[in-house]
Short mmCIF file of C-alpha atoms in Angstrom, two decimals:
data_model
loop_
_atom_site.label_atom_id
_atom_site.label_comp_id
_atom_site.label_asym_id
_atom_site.label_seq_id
_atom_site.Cartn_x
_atom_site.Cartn_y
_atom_site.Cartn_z
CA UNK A 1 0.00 0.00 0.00
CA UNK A 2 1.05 3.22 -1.15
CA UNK A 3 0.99 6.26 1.09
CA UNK A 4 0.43 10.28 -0.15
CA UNK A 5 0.22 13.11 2.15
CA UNK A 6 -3.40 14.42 0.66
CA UNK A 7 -5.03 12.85 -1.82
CA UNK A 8 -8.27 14.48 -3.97
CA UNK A 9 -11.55 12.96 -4.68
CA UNK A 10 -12.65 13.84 -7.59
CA UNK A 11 -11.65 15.75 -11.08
CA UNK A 12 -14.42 18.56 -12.03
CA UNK A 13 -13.59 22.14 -11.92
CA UNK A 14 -13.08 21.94 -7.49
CA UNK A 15 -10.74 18.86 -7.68
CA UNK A 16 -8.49 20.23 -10.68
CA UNK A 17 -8.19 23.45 -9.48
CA UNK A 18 -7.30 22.66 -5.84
CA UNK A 19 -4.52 20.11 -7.59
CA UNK A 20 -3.65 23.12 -9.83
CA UNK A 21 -2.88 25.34 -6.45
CA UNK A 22 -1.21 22.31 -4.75
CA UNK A 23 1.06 21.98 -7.75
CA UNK A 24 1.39 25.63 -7.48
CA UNK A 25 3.45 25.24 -3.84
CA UNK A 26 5.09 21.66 -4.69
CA UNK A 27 2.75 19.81 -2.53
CA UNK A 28 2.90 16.09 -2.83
CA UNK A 29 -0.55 15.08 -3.69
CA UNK A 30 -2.75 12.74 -5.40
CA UNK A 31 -5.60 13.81 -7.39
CA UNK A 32 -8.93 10.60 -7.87
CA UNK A 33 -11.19 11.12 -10.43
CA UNK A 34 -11.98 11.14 -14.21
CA UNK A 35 -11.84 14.52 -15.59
CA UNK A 36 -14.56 16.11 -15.80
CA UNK A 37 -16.94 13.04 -16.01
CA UNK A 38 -19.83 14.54 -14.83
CA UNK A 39 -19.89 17.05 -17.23
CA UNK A 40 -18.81 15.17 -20.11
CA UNK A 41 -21.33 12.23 -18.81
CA UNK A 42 -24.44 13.37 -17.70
CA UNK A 43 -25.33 16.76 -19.37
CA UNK A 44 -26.90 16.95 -22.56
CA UNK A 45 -24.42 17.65 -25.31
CA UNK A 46 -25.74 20.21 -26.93
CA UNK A 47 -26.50 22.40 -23.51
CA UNK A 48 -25.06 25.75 -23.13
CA UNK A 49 -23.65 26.97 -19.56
CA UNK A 50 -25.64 29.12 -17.40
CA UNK A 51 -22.91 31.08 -16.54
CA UNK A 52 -21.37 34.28 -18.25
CA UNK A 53 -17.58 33.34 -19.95
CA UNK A 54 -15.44 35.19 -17.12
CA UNK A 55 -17.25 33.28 -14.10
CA UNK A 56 -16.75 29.40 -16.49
CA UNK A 57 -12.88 29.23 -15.52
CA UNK A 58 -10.82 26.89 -13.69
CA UNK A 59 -8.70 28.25 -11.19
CA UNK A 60 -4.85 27.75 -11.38
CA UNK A 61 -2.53 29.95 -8.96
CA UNK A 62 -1.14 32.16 -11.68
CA UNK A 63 -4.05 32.18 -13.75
CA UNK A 64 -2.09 31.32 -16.88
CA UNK A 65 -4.93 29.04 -17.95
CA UNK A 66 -8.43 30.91 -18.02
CA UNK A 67 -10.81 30.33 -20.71
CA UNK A 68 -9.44 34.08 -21.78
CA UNK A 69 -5.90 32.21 -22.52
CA UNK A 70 -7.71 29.09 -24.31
CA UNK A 71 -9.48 31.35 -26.53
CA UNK A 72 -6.40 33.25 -27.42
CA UNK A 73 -4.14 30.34 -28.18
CA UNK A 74 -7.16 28.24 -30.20
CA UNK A 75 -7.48 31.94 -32.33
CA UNK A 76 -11.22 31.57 -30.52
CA UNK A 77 -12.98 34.78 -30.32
CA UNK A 78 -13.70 35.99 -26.28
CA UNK A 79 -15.93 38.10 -24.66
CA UNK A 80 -16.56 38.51 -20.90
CA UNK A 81 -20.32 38.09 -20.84
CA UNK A 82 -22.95 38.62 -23.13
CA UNK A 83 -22.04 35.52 -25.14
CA UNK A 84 -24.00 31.92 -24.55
CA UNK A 85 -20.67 29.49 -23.82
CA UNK A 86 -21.73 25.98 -25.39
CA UNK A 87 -20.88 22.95 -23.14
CA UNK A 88 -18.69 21.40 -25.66
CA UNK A 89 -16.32 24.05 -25.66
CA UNK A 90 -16.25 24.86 -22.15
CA UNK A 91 -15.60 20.83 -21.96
CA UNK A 92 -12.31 21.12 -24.40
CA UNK A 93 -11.09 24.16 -22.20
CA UNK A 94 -11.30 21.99 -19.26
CA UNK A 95 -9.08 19.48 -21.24
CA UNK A 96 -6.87 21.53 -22.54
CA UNK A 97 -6.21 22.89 -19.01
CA UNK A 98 -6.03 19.93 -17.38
CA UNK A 99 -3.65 19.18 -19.93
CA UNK A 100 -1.58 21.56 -18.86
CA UNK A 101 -2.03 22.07 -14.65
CA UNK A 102 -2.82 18.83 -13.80
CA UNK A 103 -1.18 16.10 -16.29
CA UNK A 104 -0.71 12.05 -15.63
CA UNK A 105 -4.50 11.27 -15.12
CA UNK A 106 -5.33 7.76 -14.65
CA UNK A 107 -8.51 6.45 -14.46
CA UNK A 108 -9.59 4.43 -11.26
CA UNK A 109 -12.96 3.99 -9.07
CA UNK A 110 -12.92 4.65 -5.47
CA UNK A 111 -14.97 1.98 -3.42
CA UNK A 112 -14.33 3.02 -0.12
CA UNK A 113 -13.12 5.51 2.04
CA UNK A 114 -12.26 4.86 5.67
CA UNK A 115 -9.68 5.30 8.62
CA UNK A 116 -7.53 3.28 10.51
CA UNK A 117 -4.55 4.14 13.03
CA UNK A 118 -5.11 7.66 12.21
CA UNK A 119 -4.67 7.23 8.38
CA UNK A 120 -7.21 7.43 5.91
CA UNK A 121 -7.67 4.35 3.36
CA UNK A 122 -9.02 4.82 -0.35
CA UNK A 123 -10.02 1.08 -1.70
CA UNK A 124 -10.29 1.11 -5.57
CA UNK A 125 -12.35 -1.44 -7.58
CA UNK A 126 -8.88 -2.54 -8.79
CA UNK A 127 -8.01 -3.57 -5.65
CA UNK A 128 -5.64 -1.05 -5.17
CA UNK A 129 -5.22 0.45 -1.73
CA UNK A 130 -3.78 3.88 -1.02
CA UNK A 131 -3.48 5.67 2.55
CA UNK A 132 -3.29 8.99 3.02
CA UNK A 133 -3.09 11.54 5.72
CA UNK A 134 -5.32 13.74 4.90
CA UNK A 135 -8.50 13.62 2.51
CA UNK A 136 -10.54 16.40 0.39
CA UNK A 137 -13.91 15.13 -1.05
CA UNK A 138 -14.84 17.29 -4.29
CA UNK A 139 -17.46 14.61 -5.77
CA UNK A 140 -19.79 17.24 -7.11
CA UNK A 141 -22.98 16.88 -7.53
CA UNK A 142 -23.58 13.29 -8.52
CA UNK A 143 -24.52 11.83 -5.49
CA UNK A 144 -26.92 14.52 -4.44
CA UNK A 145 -29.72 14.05 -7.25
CA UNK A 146 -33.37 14.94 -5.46
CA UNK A 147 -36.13 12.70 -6.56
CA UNK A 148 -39.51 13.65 -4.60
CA UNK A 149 -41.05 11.22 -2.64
CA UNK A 150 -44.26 10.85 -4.62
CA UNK A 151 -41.95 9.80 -7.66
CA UNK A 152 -40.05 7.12 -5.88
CA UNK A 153 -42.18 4.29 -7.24
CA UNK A 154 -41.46 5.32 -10.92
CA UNK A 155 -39.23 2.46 -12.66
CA UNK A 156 -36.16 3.92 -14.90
CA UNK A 157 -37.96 4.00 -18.02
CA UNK A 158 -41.10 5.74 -16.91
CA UNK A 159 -38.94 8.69 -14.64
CA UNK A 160 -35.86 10.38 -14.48
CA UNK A 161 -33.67 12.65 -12.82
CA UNK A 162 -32.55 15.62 -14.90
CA UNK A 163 -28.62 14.82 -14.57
CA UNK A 164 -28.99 11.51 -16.02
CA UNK A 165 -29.39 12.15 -19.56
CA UNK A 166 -26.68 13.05 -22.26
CA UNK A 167 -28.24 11.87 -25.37
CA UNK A 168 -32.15 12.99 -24.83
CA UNK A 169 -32.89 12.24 -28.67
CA UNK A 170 -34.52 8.24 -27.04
CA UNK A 171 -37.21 11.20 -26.36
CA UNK A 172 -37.91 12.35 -30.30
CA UNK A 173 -41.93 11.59 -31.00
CA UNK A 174 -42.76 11.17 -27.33
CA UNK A 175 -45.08 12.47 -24.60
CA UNK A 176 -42.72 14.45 -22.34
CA UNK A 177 -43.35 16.20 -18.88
CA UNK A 178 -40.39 18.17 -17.21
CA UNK A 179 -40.99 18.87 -13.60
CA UNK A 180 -39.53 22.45 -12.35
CA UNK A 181 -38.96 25.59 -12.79
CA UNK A 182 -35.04 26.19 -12.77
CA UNK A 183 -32.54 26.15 -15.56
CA UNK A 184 -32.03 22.28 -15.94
CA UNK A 185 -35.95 22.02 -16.25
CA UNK A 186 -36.29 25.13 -18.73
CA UNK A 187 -33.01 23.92 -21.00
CA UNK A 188 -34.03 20.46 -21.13
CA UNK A 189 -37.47 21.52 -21.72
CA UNK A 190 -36.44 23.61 -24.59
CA UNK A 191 -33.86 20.72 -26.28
CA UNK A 192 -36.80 17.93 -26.11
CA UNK A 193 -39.23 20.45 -28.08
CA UNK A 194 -36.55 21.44 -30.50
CA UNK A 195 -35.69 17.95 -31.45
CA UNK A 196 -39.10 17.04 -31.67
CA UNK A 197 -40.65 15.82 -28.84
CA UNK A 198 -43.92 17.15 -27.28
CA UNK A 199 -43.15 18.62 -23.99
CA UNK A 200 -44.64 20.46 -21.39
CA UNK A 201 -42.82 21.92 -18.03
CA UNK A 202 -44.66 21.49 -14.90
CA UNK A 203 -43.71 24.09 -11.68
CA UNK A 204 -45.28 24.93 -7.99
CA UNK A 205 -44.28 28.01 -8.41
CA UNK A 206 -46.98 30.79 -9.85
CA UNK A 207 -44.56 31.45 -12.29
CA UNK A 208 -41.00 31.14 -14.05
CA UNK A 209 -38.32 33.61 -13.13
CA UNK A 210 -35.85 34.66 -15.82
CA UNK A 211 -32.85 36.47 -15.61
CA UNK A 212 -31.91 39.88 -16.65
CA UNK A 213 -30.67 40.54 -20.61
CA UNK A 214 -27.06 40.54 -19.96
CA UNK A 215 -25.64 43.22 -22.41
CA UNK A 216 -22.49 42.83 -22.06
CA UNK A 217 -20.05 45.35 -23.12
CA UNK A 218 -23.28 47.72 -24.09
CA UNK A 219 -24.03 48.18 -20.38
CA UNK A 220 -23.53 51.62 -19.45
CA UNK A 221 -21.46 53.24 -16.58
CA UNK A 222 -24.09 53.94 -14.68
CA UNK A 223 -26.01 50.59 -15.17
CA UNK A 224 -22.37 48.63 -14.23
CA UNK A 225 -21.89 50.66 -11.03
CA UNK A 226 -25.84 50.31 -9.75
CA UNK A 227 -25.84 46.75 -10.62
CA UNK A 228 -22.15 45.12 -11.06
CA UNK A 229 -22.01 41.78 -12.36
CA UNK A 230 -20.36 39.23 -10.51
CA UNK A 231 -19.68 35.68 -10.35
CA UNK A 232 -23.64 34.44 -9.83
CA UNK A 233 -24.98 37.39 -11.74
CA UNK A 234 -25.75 41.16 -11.07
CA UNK A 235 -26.29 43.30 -7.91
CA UNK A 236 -24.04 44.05 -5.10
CA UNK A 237 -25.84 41.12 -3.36
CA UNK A 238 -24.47 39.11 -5.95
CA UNK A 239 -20.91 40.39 -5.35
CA UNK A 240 -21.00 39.59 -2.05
CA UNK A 241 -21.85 36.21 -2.50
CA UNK A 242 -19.62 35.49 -5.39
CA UNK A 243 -16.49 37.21 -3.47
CA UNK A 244 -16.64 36.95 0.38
CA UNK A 245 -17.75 33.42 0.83
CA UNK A 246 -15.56 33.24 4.00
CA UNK A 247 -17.60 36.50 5.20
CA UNK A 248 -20.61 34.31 5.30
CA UNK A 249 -19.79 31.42 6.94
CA UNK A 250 -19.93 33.87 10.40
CA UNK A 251 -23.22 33.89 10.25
CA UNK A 252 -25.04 31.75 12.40
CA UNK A 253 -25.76 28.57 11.19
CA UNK A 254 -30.02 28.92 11.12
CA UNK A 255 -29.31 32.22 8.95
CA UNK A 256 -27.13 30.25 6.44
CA UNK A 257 -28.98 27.64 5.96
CA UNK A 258 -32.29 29.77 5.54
CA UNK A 259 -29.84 31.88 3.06
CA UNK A 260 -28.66 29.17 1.02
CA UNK A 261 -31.70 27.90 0.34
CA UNK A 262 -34.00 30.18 -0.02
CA UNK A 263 -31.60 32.64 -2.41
CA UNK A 264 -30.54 32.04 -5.94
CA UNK A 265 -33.08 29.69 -6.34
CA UNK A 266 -34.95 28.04 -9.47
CA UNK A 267 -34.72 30.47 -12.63
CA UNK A 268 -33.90 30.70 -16.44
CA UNK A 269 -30.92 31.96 -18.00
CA UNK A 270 -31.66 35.43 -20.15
CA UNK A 271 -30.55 33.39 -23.52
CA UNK A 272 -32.92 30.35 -22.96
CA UNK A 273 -36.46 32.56 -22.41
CA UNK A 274 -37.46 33.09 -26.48
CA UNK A 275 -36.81 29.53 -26.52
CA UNK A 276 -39.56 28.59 -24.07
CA UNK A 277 -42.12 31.29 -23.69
CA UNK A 278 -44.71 31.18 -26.44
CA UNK A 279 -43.24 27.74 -27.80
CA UNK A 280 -43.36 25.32 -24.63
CA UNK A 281 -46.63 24.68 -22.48
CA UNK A 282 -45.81 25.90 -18.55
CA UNK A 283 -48.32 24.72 -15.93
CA UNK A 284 -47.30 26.92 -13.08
CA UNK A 285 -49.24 26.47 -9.36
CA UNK A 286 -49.21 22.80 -10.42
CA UNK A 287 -47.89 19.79 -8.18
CA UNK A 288 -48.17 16.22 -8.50
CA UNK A 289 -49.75 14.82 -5.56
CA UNK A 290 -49.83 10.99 -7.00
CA UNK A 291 -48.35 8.97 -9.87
CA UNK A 292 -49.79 5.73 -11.31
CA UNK A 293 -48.64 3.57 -14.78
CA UNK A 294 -50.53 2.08 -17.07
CA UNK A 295 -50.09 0.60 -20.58
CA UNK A 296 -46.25 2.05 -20.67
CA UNK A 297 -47.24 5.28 -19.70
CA UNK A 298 -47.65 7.24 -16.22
CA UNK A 299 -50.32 9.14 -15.12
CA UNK A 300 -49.97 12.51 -13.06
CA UNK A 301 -52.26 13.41 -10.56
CA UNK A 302 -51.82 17.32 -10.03
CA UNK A 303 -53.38 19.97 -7.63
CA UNK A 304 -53.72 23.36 -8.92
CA UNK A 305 -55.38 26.81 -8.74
CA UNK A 306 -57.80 25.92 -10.45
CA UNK A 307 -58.85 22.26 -8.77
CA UNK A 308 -56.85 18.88 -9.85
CA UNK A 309 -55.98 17.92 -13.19
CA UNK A 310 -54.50 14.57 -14.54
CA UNK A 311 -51.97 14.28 -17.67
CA UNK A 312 -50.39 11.36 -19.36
CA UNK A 313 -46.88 11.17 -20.40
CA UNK A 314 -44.81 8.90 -21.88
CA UNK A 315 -41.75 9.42 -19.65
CA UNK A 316 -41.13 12.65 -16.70
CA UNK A 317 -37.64 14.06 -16.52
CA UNK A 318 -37.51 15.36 -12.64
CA UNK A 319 -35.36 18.36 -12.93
CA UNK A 320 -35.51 18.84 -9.21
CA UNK A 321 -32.24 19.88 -8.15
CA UNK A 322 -29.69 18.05 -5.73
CA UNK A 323 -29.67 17.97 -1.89
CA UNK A 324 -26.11 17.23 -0.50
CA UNK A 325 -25.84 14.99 2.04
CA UNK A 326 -23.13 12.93 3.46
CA UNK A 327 -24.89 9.74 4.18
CA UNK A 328 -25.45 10.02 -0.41
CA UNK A 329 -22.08 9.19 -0.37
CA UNK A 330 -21.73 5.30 -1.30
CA UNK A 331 -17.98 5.55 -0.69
CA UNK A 332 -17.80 7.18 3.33
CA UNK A 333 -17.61 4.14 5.62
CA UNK A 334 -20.43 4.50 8.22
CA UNK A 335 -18.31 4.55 11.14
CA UNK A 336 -16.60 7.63 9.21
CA UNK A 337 -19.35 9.49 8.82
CA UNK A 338 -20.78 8.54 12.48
CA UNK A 339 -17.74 10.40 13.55
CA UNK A 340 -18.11 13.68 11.48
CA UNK A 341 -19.81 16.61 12.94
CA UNK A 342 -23.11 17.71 10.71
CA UNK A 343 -26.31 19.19 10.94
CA UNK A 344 -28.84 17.46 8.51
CA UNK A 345 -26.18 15.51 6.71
CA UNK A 346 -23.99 18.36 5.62
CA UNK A 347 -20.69 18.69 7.70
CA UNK A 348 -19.72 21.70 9.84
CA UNK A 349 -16.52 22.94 8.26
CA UNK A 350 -14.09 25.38 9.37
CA UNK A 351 -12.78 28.47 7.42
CA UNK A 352 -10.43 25.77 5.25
CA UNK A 353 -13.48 23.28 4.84
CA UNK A 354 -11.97 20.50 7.06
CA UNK A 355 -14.72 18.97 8.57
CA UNK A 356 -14.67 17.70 12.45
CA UNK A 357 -12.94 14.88 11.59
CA UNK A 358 -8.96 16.41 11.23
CA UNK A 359 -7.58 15.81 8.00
CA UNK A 360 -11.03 15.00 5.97
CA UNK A 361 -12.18 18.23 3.82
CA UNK A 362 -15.48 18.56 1.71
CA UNK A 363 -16.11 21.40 -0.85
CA UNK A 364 -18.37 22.11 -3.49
CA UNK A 365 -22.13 21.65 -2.49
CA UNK A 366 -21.30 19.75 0.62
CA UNK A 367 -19.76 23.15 1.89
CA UNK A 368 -22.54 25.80 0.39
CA UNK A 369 -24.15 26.05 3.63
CA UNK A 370 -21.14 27.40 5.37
CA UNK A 371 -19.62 29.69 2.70
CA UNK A 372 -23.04 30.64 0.96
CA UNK A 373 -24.48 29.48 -2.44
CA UNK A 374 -21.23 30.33 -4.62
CA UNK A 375 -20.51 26.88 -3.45
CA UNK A 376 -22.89 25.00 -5.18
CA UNK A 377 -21.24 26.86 -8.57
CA UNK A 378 -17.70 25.69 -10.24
CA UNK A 379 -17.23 29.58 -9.31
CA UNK A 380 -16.58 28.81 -5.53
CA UNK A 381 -13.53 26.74 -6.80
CA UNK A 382 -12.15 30.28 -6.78
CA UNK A 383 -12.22 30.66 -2.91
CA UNK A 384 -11.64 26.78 -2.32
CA UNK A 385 -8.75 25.99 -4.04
CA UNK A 386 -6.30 28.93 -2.68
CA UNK A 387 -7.99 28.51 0.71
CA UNK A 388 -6.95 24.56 0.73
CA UNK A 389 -3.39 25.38 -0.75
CA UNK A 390 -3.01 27.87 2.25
CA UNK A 391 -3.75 25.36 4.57
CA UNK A 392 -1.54 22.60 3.55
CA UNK A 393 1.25 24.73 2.88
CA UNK A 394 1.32 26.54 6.48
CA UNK A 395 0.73 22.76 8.10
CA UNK A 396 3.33 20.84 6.17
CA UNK A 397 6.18 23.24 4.99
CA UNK A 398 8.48 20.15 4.78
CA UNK A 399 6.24 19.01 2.13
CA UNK A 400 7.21 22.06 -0.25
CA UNK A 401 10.35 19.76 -1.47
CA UNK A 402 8.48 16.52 -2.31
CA UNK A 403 7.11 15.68 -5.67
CA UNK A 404 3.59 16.13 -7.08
CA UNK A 405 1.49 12.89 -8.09
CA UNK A 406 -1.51 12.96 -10.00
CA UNK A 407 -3.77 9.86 -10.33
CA UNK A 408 -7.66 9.79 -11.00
CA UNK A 409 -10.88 7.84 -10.58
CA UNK A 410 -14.14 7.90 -11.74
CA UNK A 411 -15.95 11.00 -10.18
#
């Protein structure tokens, strides 16, 4: 069994960039997961990102590899905001710089995480073993997928989470319903109804919030310093979230959970609303109350303003968001996570996200309700990954000399 000082789970836009910044001091490390897998996995292909070109980066300590320095070298026209950034060439950005930040990937599964004598072990499906001192979890979102409890007696082929499809042309000629009202439910919407399938969107809510035009560079003066855009959009509300995450986790705990969940919640992106108002049906104050399947198809049972009403559908995509939770995590040993610290599954972290348990760290979603809802965007991998870096560095100088190894597994 091998040892490393810290090894990384996981190889989206929080793992790589916290490698990047470990790189960036010469601390040994390993790095666990497929690049990017999620992404390139589980999100339809032709989906564009939600956010603006300057907040889609990943994060290395000299910033010599921003989207801004990808566009420049490919001869790739750039613009800060303003301009929809399609997922397939935010996805060969990511490539290109892992490519260059965090090289040597190799592809392995992680079964099980779990401690012994003080040391953490990582079990891969290979059989390999690996110990390490200390741990940082950066899964994303995977493992988090909501399903409401009056879906749970759906089989596969009659409902679906959202995050699970790639290729949603299995859905040309059919009887679609999309459940929500955020971006996953309006984008998938509008991609099912463009391919041609007939779909209609389904939301509690009395309505669908969109946000602002985003003019880019034609914003005025006035306009930028009223309403600055930031990280998660515009406003100085916005700022604050997207740049002084470590401001909010002083909060007390009741205030940032209430915060976290209650802001920045379901809407459409300013792009996607001429391509689903006017063209897509959208029964707001609707919410399924009971399911039932018959002859291949299912059968919703909805109350609304205006009494109950039933629809048929071939299949329901759920596009109802994720809700992190450590026990969602098929890899944490239950006597590991017996001895973490949490409120309501998610961990209490401290101002470097290590959790209760020393030497175990958790960022991304797992850590929006301490540092605030940039978190649960690849954004927050700004704050996380210098923040981490800082923290290794001032515990283990002596590791400044050793070398830098980079392995992966399947995120």
């Amino acid at each position: 069994m091998r040892t490393t000082d810290i090894a990384i789970i996981g190889a989206g836009p929080y793992g790589l960039s916290i490698s990047a910044h470990l790189s960036g001091k010469d601390l040994s490390h390993e790095i666990f997961g497929q690049p990017m897998s999620s992404w390139r996995d589980a999100m339809p292909t032709n989906m564009i990102l939600r956010s603006e070109p300057h907040a889609s980066n990943l994060w290395d300590p000299e910033r010599r590899y921003t989207f801004e320095s990808f566009c420049a070298e490919k001869g790739r026209p750039y613009v800060v905001s303003g301009q929809p950034l399609p997922l397939g060439l935010f996805l060969d950005y990511a490539e290109w710089f892992q490519t260059h930040a965090v090289p040597n990937v190799q592809d392995l599964q992680l079964t099980k995480l779990s401690q012994r004598d003080g040391k953490f072990q990582l079990e891969f499906s290979d059989a390999e073993m690996v110990q390490a001192n200390n741990v940082v979890v950066a899964t994303g979102h995977r493992f988090f997928r909501n399903m409401p409890p009056v879906l749970a007696d759906l089989p596969p082929d009659l409902c679906s989470h959202s995050s699970e499809h790639r290729d949603l042309t299995r859905f040309i000629g059919k009887d679609v319903a999309v459940l929500g009202a955020g971006q996953s439910s309006l984008e998938t919407a509008a991609l099912l109804h463009e391919q041609g399938t007939n779909v209609r969107i389904i939301a509690r809510s009395d309505h669908v919030s969109w946000n602002p035009d985003n003019l880019g560079e034609g914003r005025s003066l006035l306009q930028r310093i009223i309403s600055p855009e930031a990280g998660l959009g515009f406003g100085w509300r916005s700022v604050a979230a997207s740049e002084f995450p470590h401001i909010f986790s002083m909060l007390p705990r009741p205030l940032r959970f209430y915060l976290v969940k209650r802001t920045w919640g379901p809407s459409g992106a300013w792009w996607l609303r001429d391509r689903v108002s006017g063209r897509i049906p959208v029964l707001t104050s609707h919410e399924i109350v009971r399911t039932s399947q018959s002859n291949g198809k299912v059968q919703l049972f909805m109350n609304s303003g205006a009494g109950t009403a039933v629809m048929e559908v071939d299949h329901l995509i759920a596009a109802t968001g994720f809700k992190p939770d450590l026990r969602r995590l098929p890899f944490l040993d239950p006597t590991l996570i017996a001895r973490i610290k949490a409120f309501d599954g998610v961990p209490e972290l401290d101002r470097f996200s290590e959790s209760s348990l020393s030497g175990l760290f958790f960022v991304g979603m797992l850590a929006a309700p301490t540092f605030g809802p940039v978190m649960r965007f690849m954004f927050g991998a700004k704050h996380a990954a210098p923040a981490l870096a800082q923290r290794f560095a001032e515990a283990s100088p002596s590791s400044m000399t050793r070398p830098v190894h980079v392995a992966a597994v399947d995120r």
